């Protein structure tokens, strides 16, 4: 993502390999599974609805990126989202097993990766959708007209909604980290 415009360059002639298709299918299956578990199996949470909306939006973005042949953009969304989640699950597991020092270290790694990836790198993807994609995808249209196309508006709206949720969760993560630093207790707020 150092050169975000490269995600869009050559999109019309790029051919996704079967392994990319399999990755998309596995990812969609994972998110669908997590959504069902969150809705029907997991303990009630104050943020369950937000979690479900987040998963629905992510699935729509990944599905739309596949359908519109924006595989590189979809792959970036997948990688940026799930890199942090592994650390959070590991931190929760360690906390439940009583390995508090390990849980704290994993939570710190999670927080750093969340802020770096979802609040640092992912906004460059959002900016690229707004700035670079219209010029590459619709070169005959002026930039503002290209942004007004239904595909661009939908993609931008979904990415923006996702980013707003990340800002909310970033605030929540910062709050948990603050409480841990000040009070010495790592609490899972939900």
PDB file of C-alpha atoms in Angstrom:
ATOM      1  CA  UNK A   1       0.000   0.000   0.000  1.00  0.00           C
ATOM      2  CA  UNK A   2       2.981   2.315  -0.323  1.00  0.00           C
ATOM      3  CA  UNK A   3       1.703   3.101  -3.818  1.00  0.00           C
ATOM      4  CA  UNK A   4      -2.087   2.751  -3.542  1.00  0.00           C
ATOM      5  CA  UNK A   5      -2.718   3.610  -7.192  1.00  0.00           C
ATOM      6  CA  UNK A   6      -1.102   0.272  -8.113  1.00  0.00           C
ATOM      7  CA  UNK A   7      -4.238  -1.451  -6.769  1.00  0.00           C
ATOM      8  CA  UNK A   8      -6.231   0.019  -9.623  1.00  0.00           C
ATOM      9  CA  UNK A   9      -3.711   0.024 -12.458  1.00  0.00           C
ATOM     10  CA  UNK A  10      -4.468  -2.705 -14.988  1.00  0.00           C
ATOM     11  CA  UNK A  11      -7.618  -3.811 -13.199  1.00  0.00           C
ATOM     12  CA  UNK A  12      -9.546  -4.416 -16.432  1.00  0.00           C
ATOM     13  CA  UNK A  13      -7.021  -6.928 -17.766  1.00  0.00           C
ATOM     14  CA  UNK A  14      -5.917  -8.540 -14.497  1.00  0.00           C
ATOM     15  CA  UNK A  15      -6.975 -12.163 -14.077  1.00  0.00           C
ATOM     16  CA  UNK A  16      -7.370 -13.547 -10.569  1.00  0.00           C
ATOM     17  CA  UNK A  17      -5.767 -16.913  -9.996  1.00  0.00           C
ATOM     18  CA  UNK A  18      -7.787 -19.839  -8.583  1.00  0.00           C
ATOM     19  CA  UNK A  19      -5.972 -19.417  -5.257  1.00  0.00           C
ATOM     20  CA  UNK A  20      -7.220 -15.821  -5.021  1.00  0.00           C
ATOM     21  CA  UNK A  21     -10.761 -17.047  -5.648  1.00  0.00           C
ATOM     22  CA  UNK A  22     -10.313 -19.679  -2.926  1.00  0.00           C
ATOM     23  CA  UNK A  23      -9.025 -17.021  -0.525  1.00  0.00           C
ATOM     24  CA  UNK A  24     -12.115 -14.908  -1.200  1.00  0.00           C
ATOM     25  CA  UNK A  25     -14.402 -17.901  -0.663  1.00  0.00           C
ATOM     26  CA  UNK A  26     -12.665 -18.881   2.588  1.00  0.00           C
ATOM     27  CA  UNK A  27     -12.801 -15.323   3.849  1.00  0.00           C
ATOM     28  CA  UNK A  28     -16.505 -15.002   3.042  1.00  0.00           C
ATOM     29  CA  UNK A  29     -17.135 -18.320   4.782  1.00  0.00           C
ATOM     30  CA  UNK A  30     -15.193 -17.210   7.853  1.00  0.00           C
ATOM     31  CA  UNK A  31     -17.071 -13.928   8.138  1.00  0.00           C
ATOM     32  CA  UNK A  32     -20.435 -15.609   7.556  1.00  0.00           C
ATOM     33  CA  UNK A  33     -19.587 -18.181  10.252  1.00  0.00           C
ATOM     34  CA  UNK A  34     -18.471 -15.508  12.709  1.00  0.00           C
ATOM     35  CA  UNK A  35     -21.649 -13.538  12.047  1.00  0.00           C
ATOM     36  CA  UNK A  36     -23.886 -16.525  12.738  1.00  0.00           C
ATOM     37  CA  UNK A  37     -21.950 -17.362  15.905  1.00  0.00           C
ATOM     38  CA  UNK A  38     -22.115 -13.760  17.105  1.00  0.00           C
ATOM     39  CA  UNK A  39     -25.852 -13.613  16.455  1.00  0.00           C
ATOM     40  CA  UNK A  40     -26.866 -16.995  17.799  1.00  0.00           C
ATOM     41  CA  UNK A  41     -24.150 -18.532  19.985  1.00  0.00           C
ATOM     42  CA  UNK A  42     -21.975 -15.881  21.647  1.00  0.00           C
ATOM     43  CA  UNK A  43     -22.876 -14.334  24.962  1.00  0.00           C
ATOM     44  CA  UNK A  44     -24.900 -11.139  24.592  1.00  0.00           C
ATOM     45  CA  UNK A  45     -22.746  -8.056  24.207  1.00  0.00           C
ATOM     46  CA  UNK A  46     -23.485  -4.351  24.157  1.00  0.00           C
ATOM     47  CA  UNK A  47     -21.708  -4.108  20.814  1.00  0.00           C
ATOM     48  CA  UNK A  48     -23.059  -7.251  19.142  1.00  0.00           C
ATOM     49  CA  UNK A  49     -25.129  -5.234  16.655  1.00  0.00           C
ATOM     50  CA  UNK A  50     -22.064  -3.168  15.719  1.00  0.00           C
ATOM     51  CA  UNK A  51     -20.042  -6.350  15.264  1.00  0.00           C
ATOM     52  CA  UNK A  52     -22.727  -7.803  12.994  1.00  0.00           C
ATOM     53  CA  UNK A  53     -22.992  -4.610  10.938  1.00  0.00           C
ATOM     54  CA  UNK A  54     -19.184  -4.538  10.662  1.00  0.00           C
ATOM     55  CA  UNK A  55     -19.182  -8.094   9.342  1.00  0.00           C
ATOM     56  CA  UNK A  56     -22.009  -7.375   6.905  1.00  0.00           C
ATOM     57  CA  UNK A  57     -20.195  -4.322   5.536  1.00  0.00           C
ATOM     58  CA  UNK A  58     -16.908  -6.189   5.271  1.00  0.00           C
ATOM     59  CA  UNK A  59     -18.617  -9.035   3.417  1.00  0.00           C
ATOM     60  CA  UNK A  60     -20.229  -6.528   1.056  1.00  0.00           C
ATOM     61  CA  UNK A  61     -16.891  -4.825   0.400  1.00  0.00           C
ATOM     62  CA  UNK A  62     -15.112  -8.094  -0.264  1.00  0.00           C
ATOM     63  CA  UNK A  63     -17.975  -9.367  -2.434  1.00  0.00           C
ATOM     64  CA  UNK A  64     -18.166  -6.118  -4.375  1.00  0.00           C
ATOM     65  CA  UNK A  65     -14.402  -6.064  -4.848  1.00  0.00           C
ATOM     66  CA  UNK A  66     -14.606  -9.585  -6.304  1.00  0.00           C
ATOM     67  CA  UNK A  67     -17.598  -8.803  -8.505  1.00  0.00           C
ATOM     68  CA  UNK A  68     -16.047  -5.597  -9.844  1.00  0.00           C
ATOM     69  CA  UNK A  69     -12.632  -7.263 -10.264  1.00  0.00           C
ATOM     70  CA  UNK A  70     -11.014  -5.080  -7.609  1.00  0.00           C
ATOM     71  CA  UNK A  71      -9.257  -8.144  -6.176  1.00  0.00           C
ATOM     72  CA  UNK A  72      -6.214  -6.198  -5.013  1.00  0.00           C
ATOM     73  CA  UNK A  73      -8.376  -3.793  -3.044  1.00  0.00           C
ATOM     74  CA  UNK A  74     -10.372  -6.662  -1.549  1.00  0.00           C
ATOM     75  CA  UNK A  75      -7.177  -8.489  -0.591  1.00  0.00           C
ATOM     76  CA  UNK A  76      -5.908  -5.354   1.144  1.00  0.00           C
ATOM     77  CA  UNK A  77      -9.158  -5.117   3.105  1.00  0.00           C
ATOM     78  CA  UNK A  78      -8.887  -8.754   4.148  1.00  0.00           C
ATOM     79  CA  UNK A  79      -5.269  -8.518   5.283  1.00  0.00           C
ATOM     80  CA  UNK A  80      -5.677  -5.207   7.097  1.00  0.00           C
ATOM     81  CA  UNK A  81      -8.683  -6.490   9.010  1.00  0.00           C
ATOM     82  CA  UNK A  82      -7.585  -9.860  10.181  1.00  0.00           C
ATOM     83  CA  UNK A  83      -3.968  -9.277  11.131  1.00  0.00           C
ATOM     84  CA  UNK A  84      -5.021  -7.627  14.400  1.00  0.00           C
ATOM     85  CA  UNK A  85      -7.837 -10.018  15.255  1.00  0.00           C
ATOM     86  CA  UNK A  86      -5.512 -12.969  15.842  1.00  0.00           C
ATOM     87  CA  UNK A  87      -3.690 -11.015  18.547  1.00  0.00           C
ATOM     88  CA  UNK A  88      -6.935 -10.035  20.265  1.00  0.00           C
ATOM     89  CA  UNK A  89      -8.186 -13.628  20.323  1.00  0.00           C
ATOM     90  CA  UNK A  90      -4.849 -14.794  21.700  1.00  0.00           C
ATOM     91  CA  UNK A  91      -4.940 -12.101  24.401  1.00  0.00           C
ATOM     92  CA  UNK A  92      -8.464 -13.113  25.442  1.00  0.00           C
ATOM     93  CA  UNK A  93      -7.443 -16.772  25.508  1.00  0.00           C
ATOM     94  CA  UNK A  94      -4.410 -16.046  27.712  1.00  0.00           C
ATOM     95  CA  UNK A  95      -6.487 -13.913  30.061  1.00  0.00           C
ATOM     96  CA  UNK A  96      -9.062 -16.683  30.488  1.00  0.00           C
ATOM     97  CA  UNK A  97      -6.247 -19.162  31.173  1.00  0.00           C
ATOM     98  CA  UNK A  98      -4.736 -16.920  33.838  1.00  0.00           C
ATOM     99  CA  UNK A  99      -1.624 -15.952  31.865  1.00  0.00           C
ATOM    100  CA  UNK A 100      -2.097 -12.256  32.618  1.00  0.00           C
ATOM    101  CA  UNK A 101       1.386 -11.060  31.631  1.00  0.00           C
ATOM    102  CA  UNK A 102       1.073 -12.758  28.251  1.00  0.00           C
ATOM    103  CA  UNK A 103      -2.467 -11.391  27.859  1.00  0.00           C
ATOM    104  CA  UNK A 104      -1.210  -7.870  28.517  1.00  0.00           C
ATOM    105  CA  UNK A 105       1.645  -8.233  26.018  1.00  0.00           C
ATOM    106  CA  UNK A 106      -0.694  -9.632  23.371  1.00  0.00           C
ATOM    107  CA  UNK A 107      -3.245  -6.888  24.017  1.00  0.00           C
ATOM    108  CA  UNK A 108      -0.509  -4.271  23.600  1.00  0.00           C
ATOM    109  CA  UNK A 109       0.539  -5.887  20.303  1.00  0.00           C
ATOM    110  CA  UNK A 110      -3.118  -5.994  19.251  1.00  0.00           C
ATOM    111  CA  UNK A 111      -3.637  -2.317  20.083  1.00  0.00           C
ATOM    112  CA  UNK A 112      -0.523  -1.283  18.160  1.00  0.00           C
ATOM    113  CA  UNK A 113      -1.488  -3.353  15.131  1.00  0.00           C
ATOM    114  CA  UNK A 114      -5.103  -2.126  15.270  1.00  0.00           C
ATOM    115  CA  UNK A 115      -4.061   1.522  15.378  1.00  0.00           C
ATOM    116  CA  UNK A 116      -1.365   1.022  12.756  1.00  0.00           C
ATOM    117  CA  UNK A 117      -3.384  -1.042  10.293  1.00  0.00           C
ATOM    118  CA  UNK A 118      -7.022  -0.031  10.724  1.00  0.00           C
ATOM    119  CA  UNK A 119      -6.511   3.592  11.698  1.00  0.00           C
ATOM    120  CA  UNK A 120      -3.228   4.201   9.890  1.00  0.00           C
ATOM    121  CA  UNK A 121      -3.009   2.142   6.719  1.00  0.00           C
ATOM    122  CA  UNK A 122      -6.697   1.503   5.949  1.00  0.00           C
ATOM    123  CA  UNK A 123      -7.440   5.237   5.536  1.00  0.00           C
ATOM    124  CA  UNK A 124      -4.903   5.268   2.675  1.00  0.00           C
ATOM    125  CA  UNK A 125      -7.117   2.686   0.978  1.00  0.00           C
ATOM    126  CA  UNK A 126     -10.127   4.917   1.563  1.00  0.00           C
ATOM    127  CA  UNK A 127      -8.233   7.872   0.097  1.00  0.00           C
ATOM    128  CA  UNK A 128      -7.148   5.767  -2.876  1.00  0.00           C
ATOM    129  CA  UNK A 129     -10.744   4.785  -3.618  1.00  0.00           C
ATOM    130  CA  UNK A 130     -11.685   8.468  -3.607  1.00  0.00           C
ATOM    131  CA  UNK A 131      -8.605   9.838  -5.376  1.00  0.00           C
ATOM    132  CA  UNK A 132      -6.970   7.162  -7.546  1.00  0.00           C
ATOM    133  CA  UNK A 133      -9.717   4.744  -8.520  1.00  0.00           C
ATOM    134  CA  UNK A 134     -11.930   7.218 -10.432  1.00  0.00           C
ATOM    135  CA  UNK A 135      -9.025   8.400 -12.574  1.00  0.00           C
ATOM    136  CA  UNK A 136      -8.020   4.826 -13.472  1.00  0.00           C
ATOM    137  CA  UNK A 137     -11.469   3.244 -13.713  1.00  0.00           C
ATOM    138  CA  UNK A 138     -13.244   6.094 -15.509  1.00  0.00           C
ATOM    139  CA  UNK A 139     -10.535   8.055 -17.338  1.00  0.00           C
ATOM    140  CA  UNK A 140     -13.024   9.718 -19.691  1.00  0.00           C
ATOM    141  CA  UNK A 141     -14.958  11.302 -16.829  1.00  0.00           C
ATOM    142  CA  UNK A 142     -13.891  14.269 -14.724  1.00  0.00           C
ATOM    143  CA  UNK A 143     -12.845  13.132 -11.240  1.00  0.00           C
ATOM    144  CA  UNK A 144     -15.951  14.470  -9.508  1.00  0.00           C
ATOM    145  CA  UNK A 145     -18.265  12.750 -12.016  1.00  0.00           C
ATOM    146  CA  UNK A 146     -16.384   9.462 -11.624  1.00  0.00           C
ATOM    147  CA  UNK A 147     -16.855   9.657  -7.853  1.00  0.00           C
ATOM    148  CA  UNK A 148     -20.586  10.035  -8.411  1.00  0.00           C
ATOM    149  CA  UNK A 149     -20.874   6.685 -10.200  1.00  0.00           C
ATOM    150  CA  UNK A 150     -22.947   4.164  -8.241  1.00  0.00           C
ATOM    151  CA  UNK A 151     -20.032   1.738  -7.816  1.00  0.00           C
ATOM    152  CA  UNK A 152     -17.702   4.417  -6.495  1.00  0.00           C
ATOM    153  CA  UNK A 153     -20.370   5.824  -4.158  1.00  0.00           C
ATOM    154  CA  UNK A 154     -21.225   2.394  -2.775  1.00  0.00           C
ATOM    155  CA  UNK A 155     -17.593   1.389  -2.286  1.00  0.00           C
ATOM    156  CA  UNK A 156     -16.735   4.717  -0.655  1.00  0.00           C
ATOM    157  CA  UNK A 157     -19.806   4.624   1.586  1.00  0.00           C
ATOM    158  CA  UNK A 158     -19.037   1.110   2.791  1.00  0.00           C
ATOM    159  CA  UNK A 159     -15.368   1.927   3.429  1.00  0.00           C
ATOM    160  CA  UNK A 160     -16.297   5.103   5.265  1.00  0.00           C
ATOM    161  CA  UNK A 161     -18.825   3.269   7.453  1.00  0.00           C
ATOM    162  CA  UNK A 162     -16.186   0.654   8.242  1.00  0.00           C
ATOM    163  CA  UNK A 163     -13.667   3.355   9.090  1.00  0.00           C
ATOM    164  CA  UNK A 164     -16.104   5.077  11.452  1.00  0.00           C
ATOM    165  CA  UNK A 165     -16.545   1.784  13.295  1.00  0.00           C
ATOM    166  CA  UNK A 166     -12.763   1.444  13.533  1.00  0.00           C
ATOM    167  CA  UNK A 167     -12.518   4.908  15.052  1.00  0.00           C
ATOM    168  CA  UNK A 168     -15.155   3.928  17.626  1.00  0.00           C
ATOM    169  CA  UNK A 169     -13.348   0.692  18.478  1.00  0.00           C
ATOM    170  CA  UNK A 170     -10.027   2.536  18.536  1.00  0.00           C
ATOM    171  CA  UNK A 171     -11.439   4.798  21.227  1.00  0.00           C
ATOM    172  CA  UNK A 172     -12.642   1.729  23.145  1.00  0.00           C
ATOM    173  CA  UNK A 173      -9.240   0.046  22.837  1.00  0.00           C
ATOM    174  CA  UNK A 174      -7.502   3.216  24.032  1.00  0.00           C
ATOM    175  CA  UNK A 175      -9.892   3.300  27.003  1.00  0.00           C
ATOM    176  CA  UNK A 176      -9.088  -0.309  27.950  1.00  0.00           C
ATOM    177  CA  UNK A 177      -5.360   0.378  27.568  1.00  0.00           C
ATOM    178  CA  UNK A 178      -5.631   3.492  29.727  1.00  0.00           C
ATOM    179  CA  UNK A 179      -7.441   1.562  32.469  1.00  0.00           C
ATOM    180  CA  UNK A 180      -4.802  -1.144  32.316  1.00  0.00           C
ATOM    181  CA  UNK A 181      -1.967   1.350  32.589  1.00  0.00           C
ATOM    182  CA  UNK A 182      -3.566   3.403  35.382  1.00  0.00           C
ATOM    183  CA  UNK A 183      -5.288   0.677  37.391  1.00  0.00           C
ATOM    184  CA  UNK A 184      -3.183  -2.333  36.400  1.00  0.00           C
ATOM    185  CA  UNK A 185      -6.192  -4.397  35.350  1.00  0.00           C
ATOM    186  CA  UNK A 186      -6.796  -5.571  31.812  1.00  0.00           C
ATOM    187  CA  UNK A 187     -10.566  -5.683  31.494  1.00  0.00           C
ATOM    188  CA  UNK A 188     -12.475  -7.060  28.570  1.00  0.00           C
ATOM    189  CA  UNK A 189     -15.258  -4.499  28.257  1.00  0.00           C
ATOM    190  CA  UNK A 190     -17.220  -6.855  25.982  1.00  0.00           C
TER     191      UNK A 190
END
